[in-house]
mmCIF file of C-alpha atoms in Angstrom:
data_model
loop_
_atom_site.group_PDB
_atom_site.id
_atom_site.type_symbol
_atom_site.label_atom_id
_atom_site.label_comp_id
_atom_site.label_asym_id
_atom_site.label_seq_id
_atom_site.Cartn_x
_atom_site.Cartn_y
_atom_site.Cartn_z
ATOM 1 C CA TYR A 1 -0.109 0.048 -0.086
ATOM 2 C CA TRP A 2 0.962 3.640 -0.660
ATOM 3 C CA LEU A 3 0.691 6.437 2.001
ATOM 4 C CA VAL A 4 0.271 10.310 1.159
ATOM 5 C CA ALA A 5 0.946 13.089 2.983
ATOM 6 C CA ALA A 6 -0.259 16.732 3.253
ATOM 7 C CA ASP A 7 2.527 17.814 1.142
ATOM 8 C CA GLY A 8 2.397 15.483 -1.094
ATOM 9 C CA GLY A 9 4.963 12.892 -0.338
ATOM 10 C CA ILE A 10 4.215 9.232 -0.750
ATOM 11 C CA PHE A 11 5.322 6.694 1.522
ATOM 12 C CA THR A 12 5.519 2.566 0.127
ATOM 13 C CA TYR A 13 5.093 -0.336 1.668
ATOM 14 C CA GLY A 14 4.907 -4.127 0.328
ATOM 15 C CA ALA A 15 4.789 -4.816 -3.380
ATOM 16 C CA ALA A 16 3.961 -1.018 -4.038
ATOM 17 C CA ARG A 17 5.896 0.547 -6.182
ATOM 18 C CA PHE A 18 7.133 4.217 -6.320
ATOM 19 C CA SER A 19 6.131 6.554 -9.145
ATOM 20 C CA GLY A 20 7.061 10.095 -7.850
ATOM 21 C CA SER A 21 5.511 12.290 -5.674
ATOM 22 C CA ILE A 22 4.531 16.426 -5.332
ATOM 23 C CA GLY A 23 6.476 16.276 -2.280
ATOM 24 C CA GLY A 24 8.854 19.300 -2.001
ATOM 25 C CA HIS A 25 7.194 21.774 -4.644
ATOM 26 C CA VAL A 26 4.882 24.282 -2.806
ATOM 27 C CA LEU A 27 1.040 23.493 -3.022
ATOM 28 C CA PHE A 28 -2.189 26.223 -3.093
ATOM 29 C CA ARG A 29 -3.884 23.424 -0.918
ATOM 30 C CA PRO A 30 -3.091 20.082 1.107
ATOM 31 C CA VAL A 31 -3.168 16.876 -0.497
ATOM 32 C CA VAL A 32 -6.016 14.973 0.834
ATOM 33 C CA GLY A 33 -5.958 11.252 -1.078
ATOM 34 C CA MET A 34 -4.796 9.564 -3.612
ATOM 35 C CA ALA A 35 -5.931 6.277 -5.638
ATOM 36 C CA ALA A 36 -3.911 4.159 -7.402
ATOM 37 C CA THR A 37 -3.990 2.744 -11.308
ATOM 38 C CA PRO A 38 -5.230 -0.592 -11.995
ATOM 39 C CA ASP A 39 -2.008 -2.513 -12.761
ATOM 40 C CA GLY A 40 -0.240 -0.479 -9.611
ATOM 41 C CA LYS A 41 2.442 1.405 -12.104
ATOM 42 C CA GLY A 42 0.947 4.898 -10.688
ATOM 43 C CA TYR A 43 -1.247 6.872 -9.138
ATOM 44 C CA TRP A 44 -3.158 10.155 -8.741
ATOM 45 C CA GLU A 45 -2.869 12.412 -5.880
ATOM 46 C CA VAL A 46 -5.793 15.476 -4.953
ATOM 47 C CA ALA A 47 -5.663 18.275 -2.953
ATOM 48 C CA ALA A 48 -8.116 20.062 -1.006
ATOM 49 C CA ASP A 49 -9.171 22.259 -3.637
ATOM 50 C CA GLY A 50 -9.733 19.528 -6.545
ATOM 51 C CA GLY A 51 -6.529 19.936 -8.369
ATOM 52 C CA ILE A 52 -4.922 16.609 -9.629
ATOM 53 C CA PHE A 53 -1.139 15.312 -9.904
ATOM 54 C CA THR A 54 -0.303 11.983 -11.708
ATOM 55 C CA PHE A 55 2.495 9.968 -11.662
ATOM 56 C CA GLY A 56 3.332 6.616 -13.068
ATOM 57 C CA ASP A 57 0.671 5.264 -16.017
ATOM 58 C CA ALA A 58 -2.197 7.638 -14.283
ATOM 59 C CA GLY A 59 -3.559 9.593 -16.793
ATOM 60 C CA PHE A 60 -5.060 13.400 -17.035
ATOM 61 C CA TYR A 61 -8.477 13.698 -17.162
ATOM 62 C CA GLY A 62 -9.221 17.123 -15.767
ATOM 63 C CA SER A 63 -9.458 18.558 -12.383
ATOM 64 C CA MET A 64 -11.773 21.654 -10.435
ATOM 65 C CA GLY A 65 -8.245 23.051 -9.801
ATOM 66 C CA GLY A 66 -8.727 26.909 -9.963
ATOM 67 C CA ILE A 67 -12.700 25.933 -9.885
ATOM 68 C CA PRO A 68 -14.515 27.503 -7.069
ATOM 69 C CA LEU A 69 -15.882 24.731 -4.851
ATOM 70 C CA ASN A 70 -18.693 24.994 -2.086
ATOM 71 C CA ALA A 71 -16.205 22.953 0.024
ATOM 72 C CA PRO A 72 -12.845 21.324 0.101
ATOM 73 C CA VAL A 73 -12.101 17.752 -1.689
ATOM 74 C CA VAL A 74 -12.098 15.169 0.804
ATOM 75 C CA GLY A 75 -10.688 12.467 -0.935
ATOM 76 C CA MET A 76 -10.602 10.553 -4.250
ATOM 77 C CA ALA A 77 -10.866 7.103 -5.326
ATOM 78 C CA LEU A 78 -10.801 4.893 -8.721
ATOM 79 C CA ALA A 79 -13.850 4.728 -10.596
ATOM 80 C CA PRO A 80 -14.453 2.129 -13.560
ATOM 81 C CA GLY A 81 -15.591 3.365 -16.970
ATOM 82 C CA THR A 82 -13.746 5.525 -19.765
ATOM 83 C CA GLY A 83 -11.927 8.235 -18.181
ATOM 84 C CA ILE A 84 -14.517 10.558 -20.197
ATOM 85 C CA ARG A 85 -15.098 13.118 -17.517
ATOM 86 C CA THR A 86 -19.237 13.764 -17.665
ATOM 87 C CA HIS A 87 -19.565 16.506 -15.395
ATOM 88 C CA VAL A 88 -20.394 20.321 -16.125
ATOM 89 C CA TYR A 89 -17.759 22.409 -14.748
ATOM 90 C CA LEU A 90 -18.123 25.309 -17.496
ATOM 91 C CA PRO A 91 -21.970 26.745 -17.471
ATOM 92 C CA HIS A 92 -23.695 26.680 -20.841
ATOM 93 C CA TYR A 93 -26.231 29.265 -22.237
ATOM 94 C CA PRO A 94 -29.154 30.322 -20.308
ATOM 95 C CA SER A 95 -32.074 28.601 -21.033
ATOM 96 C CA GLY A 96 -34.489 30.261 -23.316
ATOM 97 C CA SER A 97 -31.718 31.840 -25.458
ATOM 98 C CA TYR A 98 -31.269 32.104 -28.997
ATOM 99 C CA GLY A 99 -28.325 32.827 -31.063
ATOM 100 C CA VAL A 100 -26.296 30.899 -34.280
ATOM 101 C CA ASP A 101 -22.916 29.084 -34.898
ATOM 102 C CA VAL A 102 -20.847 30.092 -37.422
ATOM 103 C CA SER A 103 -17.725 28.266 -39.710
ATOM 104 C CA LYS A 104 -15.518 30.048 -42.560
ATOM 105 C CA PHE A 105 -18.347 30.075 -44.387
ATOM 106 C CA GLN A 106 -19.787 32.796 -42.741
ATOM 107 C CA ASP A 107 -16.978 35.089 -43.063
ATOM 108 C CA ASN A 108 -15.204 36.531 -46.526
ATOM 109 C CA ALA A 109 -11.787 36.149 -47.511
ATOM 110 C CA SER A 110 -10.367 39.240 -45.573
ATOM 111 C CA CYS A 111 -11.978 38.113 -42.290
ATOM 112 C CA THR A 112 -13.843 41.400 -41.901
ATOM 113 C CA GLY A 113 -17.304 39.729 -42.954
ATOM 114 C CA THR A 114 -20.104 41.894 -40.642
ATOM 115 C CA LEU A 115 -21.436 38.863 -38.721
ATOM 116 C CA PRO A 116 -24.830 39.142 -37.038
ATOM 117 C CA ALA A 117 -26.062 40.468 -33.590
ATOM 118 C CA ALA A 118 -27.211 37.678 -32.287
ATOM 119 C CA GLY A 119 -28.402 36.710 -28.783
ATOM 120 C CA PRO A 120 -25.723 35.360 -26.508
ATOM 121 C CA ILE A 121 -25.430 31.806 -28.374
ATOM 122 C CA ARG A 122 -22.371 32.428 -30.188
ATOM 123 C CA ILE A 123 -20.594 29.315 -31.295
ATOM 124 C CA VAL A 124 -17.697 28.684 -33.781
ATOM 125 C CA GLU A 125 -15.697 26.225 -35.739
ATOM 126 C CA THR A 126 -12.353 25.421 -35.534
ATOM 127 C CA ASN A 127 -11.739 23.705 -38.088
ATOM 128 C CA GLY A 128 -13.792 21.623 -40.930
ATOM 129 C CA MET A 129 -12.165 18.218 -41.039
ATOM 130 C CA ALA A 130 -10.232 15.664 -38.145
ATOM 131 C CA ASN A 131 -6.589 16.987 -37.771
ATOM 132 C CA ALA A 132 -7.167 19.498 -41.278
ATOM 133 C CA TYR A 133 -8.878 22.618 -42.622
ATOM 134 C CA PRO A 134 -8.218 24.894 -40.032
ATOM 135 C CA THR A 135 -11.256 27.754 -39.855
ATOM 136 C CA PRO A 136 -9.067 31.061 -41.494
ATOM 137 C CA CYS A 137 -10.921 33.352 -39.652
ATOM 138 C CA LEU A 138 -10.977 32.075 -36.144
ATOM 139 C CA SER A 139 -9.674 34.877 -34.513
ATOM 140 C CA HIS A 140 -12.268 37.346 -36.286
ATOM 141 C CA GLU A 141 -15.366 35.053 -35.345
ATOM 142 C CA ALA A 142 -13.901 34.434 -32.003
ATOM 143 C CA ARG A 143 -13.590 38.192 -31.377
ATOM 144 C CA TRP A 144 -17.312 38.365 -32.227
ATOM 145 C CA ALA A 145 -18.319 35.550 -29.850
ATOM 146 C CA GLY A 146 -16.620 37.893 -26.818
ATOM 147 C CA ASN A 147 -17.245 36.202 -23.537
ATOM 148 C CA ASP A 148 -20.277 34.200 -25.366
ATOM 149 C CA LEU A 149 -18.288 31.730 -27.181
ATOM 150 C CA ASN A 150 -18.681 28.528 -27.276
ATOM 151 C CA LEU A 151 -16.057 26.509 -29.687
ATOM 152 C CA TYR A 152 -16.892 23.515 -32.148
ATOM 153 C CA THR A 153 -14.543 20.780 -34.070
ATOM 154 C CA PHE A 154 -16.355 18.421 -37.124
ATOM 155 C CA LEU A 155 -15.006 15.478 -36.305
ATOM 156 C CA SER A 156 -14.269 12.260 -39.263
ATOM 157 C CA TYR A 157 -12.671 8.792 -38.973
ATOM 158 C CA GLY A 158 -9.148 8.014 -39.299
ATOM 159 C CA THR A 159 -6.340 5.697 -36.897
ATOM 160 C CA SER A 160 -2.686 6.511 -35.775
ATOM 161 C CA ALA A 161 -0.637 4.118 -34.980
ATOM 162 C CA ALA A 162 0.459 6.927 -31.985
ATOM 163 C CA ASN A 163 -0.055 5.568 -28.535
ATOM 164 C CA GLU A 164 -2.526 8.213 -26.790
ATOM 165 C CA PRO A 165 -3.183 8.791 -23.059
ATOM 166 C CA GLY A 166 -6.768 6.505 -21.859
ATOM 167 C CA CYS A 167 -6.630 4.922 -25.231
ATOM 168 C CA ASN A 168 -5.092 1.872 -24.565
ATOM 169 C CA GLY A 169 -3.220 1.266 -28.074
ATOM 170 C CA ASP A 170 -6.872 1.428 -30.042
ATOM 171 C CA GLN A 171 -5.679 2.865 -33.200
ATOM 172 C CA ALA A 172 -9.007 4.510 -33.967
ATOM 173 C CA CYS A 173 -8.760 6.088 -30.608
ATOM 174 C CA ASN A 174 -5.180 7.635 -30.667
ATOM 175 C CA PHE A 175 -6.542 9.608 -34.119
ATOM 176 C CA GLY A 176 -9.647 11.381 -32.218
ATOM 177 C CA TYR A 177 -7.317 12.505 -29.247
ATOM 178 C CA GLN A 178 -5.324 13.526 -31.852
ATOM 179 C CA ALA A 179 -7.916 15.546 -33.851
ATOM 180 C CA ALA A 180 -9.010 17.210 -30.432
ATOM 181 C CA ARG A 181 -5.820 18.302 -29.766
ATOM 182 C CA TYR A 182 -5.215 19.665 -33.257
ATOM 183 C CA ALA A 183 -8.162 21.991 -32.749
ATOM 184 C CA VAL A 184 -7.356 23.124 -29.061
ATOM 185 C CA SER A 185 -3.878 23.920 -30.473
ATOM 186 C CA TYR A 186 -5.054 25.630 -33.390
ATOM 187 C CA ALA A 187 -7.188 27.850 -31.438
ATOM 188 C CA ALA A 188 -4.321 28.474 -29.161
ATOM 189 C CA SER A 189 -2.291 29.734 -31.846
ATOM 190 C CA GLN A 190 -5.131 32.220 -33.252
ATOM 191 C CA GLY A 191 -5.058 33.645 -29.600
ATOM 192 C CA VAL A 192 -8.826 32.180 -29.070
ATOM 193 C CA ASP A 193 -9.653 31.542 -25.416
ATOM 194 C CA THR A 194 -9.688 27.669 -25.302
ATOM 195 C CA ASN A 195 -11.124 27.018 -21.926
ATOM 196 C CA VAL A 196 -14.306 27.254 -22.694
ATOM 197 C CA VAL A 197 -17.292 24.835 -23.811
ATOM 198 C CA TRP A 198 -16.612 22.557 -26.680
ATOM 199 C CA TRP A 199 -19.257 20.694 -29.082
ATOM 200 C CA LEU A 200 -17.907 17.653 -31.556
ATOM 201 C CA ASP A 201 -19.328 17.935 -34.730
ATOM 202 C CA VAL A 202 -20.341 14.217 -35.096
ATOM 203 C CA GLU A 203 -22.609 13.808 -38.232
ATOM 204 C CA GLY A 204 -22.177 12.435 -41.864
ATOM 205 C CA ALA A 205 -22.518 8.633 -41.693
ATOM 206 C CA GLY A 206 -21.385 7.229 -44.756
ATOM 207 C CA THR A 207 -19.142 9.899 -45.610
ATOM 208 C CA TYR A 208 -16.979 10.966 -43.279
ATOM 209 C CA TRP A 209 -17.243 7.783 -41.127
ATOM 210 C CA SER A 210 -16.374 4.092 -41.115
ATOM 211 C CA SER A 211 -18.546 1.438 -41.550
ATOM 212 C CA ASN A 212 -17.314 0.327 -38.202
ATOM 213 C CA PRO A 213 -19.684 1.696 -35.625
ATOM 214 C CA ALA A 214 -17.393 0.274 -32.373
ATOM 215 C CA ALA A 215 -14.369 1.552 -34.391
ATOM 216 C CA ASN A 216 -16.026 5.441 -35.091
ATOM 217 C CA ALA A 217 -16.881 5.582 -31.330
ATOM 218 C CA GLN A 218 -12.970 4.867 -30.417
ATOM 219 C CA VAL A 219 -12.727 8.135 -32.617
ATOM 220 C CA VAL A 220 -15.562 9.598 -30.449
ATOM 221 C CA THR A 221 -13.959 8.572 -27.192
ATOM 222 C CA GLY A 222 -10.506 9.495 -28.271
ATOM 223 C CA ALA A 223 -11.521 13.029 -28.652
ATOM 224 C CA LEU A 224 -13.111 13.166 -25.650
ATOM 225 C CA LEU A 225 -10.104 12.062 -23.433
ATOM 226 C CA GLY A 226 -8.473 14.760 -26.231
ATOM 227 C CA LEU A 227 -10.452 17.501 -25.140
ATOM 228 C CA HIS A 228 -10.370 17.279 -21.418
ATOM 229 C CA ALA A 229 -6.575 16.456 -21.259
ATOM 230 C CA ALA A 230 -5.986 19.939 -22.741
ATOM 231 C CA GLY A 231 -7.880 21.089 -19.943
ATOM 232 C CA PRO A 232 -11.925 22.353 -21.186
ATOM 233 C CA GLY A 233 -14.390 22.119 -19.022
ATOM 234 C CA SER A 234 -17.363 21.015 -20.568
ATOM 235 C CA VAL A 235 -17.073 18.614 -23.930
ATOM 236 C CA GLY A 236 -20.129 17.773 -25.692
ATOM 237 C CA ILE A 237 -21.447 16.185 -28.853
ATOM 238 C CA TYR A 238 -23.109 17.755 -31.459
ATOM 239 C CA THR A 239 -25.188 15.449 -34.172
ATOM 240 C CA SER A 240 -28.808 15.139 -35.454
ATOM 241 C CA VAL A 241 -31.539 13.981 -33.781
ATOM 242 C CA LEU A 242 -31.338 10.661 -36.019
ATOM 243 C CA GLY A 243 -27.460 10.714 -37.110
ATOM 244 C CA TRP A 244 -25.540 9.632 -34.055
ATOM 245 C CA ASN A 245 -26.152 5.914 -33.805
ATOM 246 C CA PRO A 246 -26.121 4.700 -37.840
ATOM 247 C CA ILE A 247 -22.314 6.644 -36.934
ATOM 248 C CA VAL A 248 -21.268 5.232 -33.519
ATOM 249 C CA GLY A 249 -23.719 2.320 -33.126
ATOM 250 C CA SER A 250 -25.047 1.714 -29.098
ATOM 251 C CA PHE A 251 -22.252 4.036 -27.907
ATOM 252 C CA GLN A 252 -24.037 6.925 -25.541
ATOM 253 C CA PRO A 253 -21.255 8.848 -23.357
ATOM 254 C CA ASP A 254 -22.369 10.862 -20.561
ATOM 255 C CA VAL A 255 -21.838 14.145 -21.882
ATOM 256 C CA PRO A 256 -24.114 17.428 -23.178
ATOM 257 C CA LEU A 257 -26.080 17.092 -26.277
ATOM 258 C CA TRP A 258 -26.496 19.930 -29.092
ATOM 259 C CA VAL A 259 -28.529 18.501 -31.476
ATOM 260 C CA ALA A 260 -29.727 19.679 -34.746
ATOM 261 C CA TRP A 261 -33.566 18.839 -35.798
ATOM 262 C CA TYR A 262 -34.793 21.643 -38.551
ATOM 263 C CA THR A 263 -38.266 21.878 -37.042
ATOM 264 C CA GLY A 264 -38.140 25.484 -36.621
ATOM 265 C CA ASN A 265 -39.606 24.751 -33.056
ATOM 266 C CA PRO A 266 -36.955 25.078 -30.873
ATOM 267 C CA THR A 267 -39.066 24.516 -27.817
ATOM 268 C CA ALA A 268 -40.596 21.558 -29.193
ATOM 269 C CA ASN A 269 -36.746 20.179 -30.128
ATOM 270 C CA CYS A 270 -35.835 20.610 -26.487
ATOM 271 C CA ALA A 271 -39.039 18.192 -25.164
ATOM 272 C CA ASN A 272 -39.165 15.697 -27.952
ATOM 273 C CA ALA A 273 -35.529 15.140 -29.886
ATOM 274 C CA LEU A 274 -34.439 12.605 -27.085
ATOM 275 C CA SER A 275 -38.304 10.424 -27.036
ATOM 276 C CA TYR A 276 -37.981 10.987 -30.793
ATOM 277 C CA GLY A 277 -34.848 9.861 -31.538
ATOM 278 C CA ALA A 278 -35.253 6.874 -28.991
ATOM 279 C CA ALA A 279 -38.708 5.616 -30.620
ATOM 280 C CA HIS A 280 -36.999 5.652 -34.276
ATOM 281 C CA GLY A 281 -33.957 3.973 -32.642
ATOM 282 C CA ASP A 282 -31.720 6.585 -32.263
ATOM 283 C CA HIS A 283 -30.045 6.766 -28.492
ATOM 284 C CA LEU A 284 -28.248 9.980 -28.056
ATOM 285 C CA PRO A 285 -25.687 10.924 -25.364
ATOM 286 C CA THR A 286 -27.106 10.932 -21.885
ATOM 287 C CA GLY A 287 -25.580 14.554 -20.409
ATOM 288 C CA GLY A 288 -28.524 16.754 -20.795
ATOM 289 C CA LEU A 289 -29.788 18.285 -23.839
ATOM 290 C CA TRP A 290 -28.351 21.595 -23.999
ATOM 291 C CA LEU A 291 -29.222 23.047 -27.175
ATOM 292 C CA THR A 292 -31.094 23.004 -30.556
ATOM 293 C CA GLN A 293 -30.252 23.784 -33.837
ATOM 294 C CA TYR A 294 -33.484 24.265 -35.400
ATOM 295 C CA THR A 295 -33.144 26.060 -38.680
ATOM 296 C CA SER A 296 -30.332 25.062 -41.309
ATOM 297 C CA ASN A 297 -28.606 28.003 -42.750
ATOM 298 C CA GLY A 298 -31.873 30.049 -42.811
ATOM 299 C CA GLY A 299 -30.157 33.586 -43.678
ATOM 300 C CA SER A 300 -27.057 31.898 -44.405
ATOM 301 C CA LEU A 301 -26.713 31.230 -40.735
ATOM 302 C CA ASP A 302 -27.871 28.323 -38.704
ATOM 303 C CA GLY A 303 -30.395 29.338 -35.469
ATOM 304 C CA ASP A 304 -29.705 28.213 -32.094
ATOM 305 C CA TYR A 305 -31.591 28.065 -28.903
ATOM 306 C CA ALA A 306 -30.794 27.198 -25.194
ATOM 307 C CA CYS A 307 -32.678 24.065 -24.051
#
């Protein structure tokens, strides 16, 4: 077993291996607990402010460090699952809000286009394909969004042999992880705040995705892991009300949902999208319906509404 001290020092007994510690470093808050990885080759330490320190083969999936808490963290435990963070850490748009999302198609070649004085929903595309097609006017569009900025990245299928944290050697997962990091890195290179709500655009079954739903789901899993490793708080899925399961099969991550359903009736979308999808065999992500895109390029822009 391991013992952990308030300064992050680690003491090992028996077969427990030492993989490092935060002992000797200045901490904002004391360490209050730890948990070991299943193979015993690594562990996490957690501080009272929710900060996480990783050692050995323990992966970093985000933390509460720097986020105000009502009460201090008092411990941590290893949980089975994918390592995908599911709780909400950044606020979403107030219910009943309207607005639009934009991509490279809503700006001009010189990035000086007049973008609409929309409501508070302002979602900007970072890139138009996994690991490719960066939005040339991202900086201009992010300034238009201001403090209301959300970001989305268009996801597509691929594989990579370069192993990424949490993917356990799965090449589709590796690719998704890298696609997420590409989007974050590009946004940061354009001076855009990346610590906002992010959305993974998952659409185009048979065009942008393989015929293997399980492999496609691994791409999405990797992208979720990659975004959380990069630090953004809340990460959700953008997809259509009947377009999710044809791509990823029965995969239902517990993350927020931004659903496209072009009925022109956003409040009805919020009330009925999940049940309508389920009735037609499309079981959508389970983290809550946050947004609906209820018009398609109306006036060259998509209309969005917060549920």
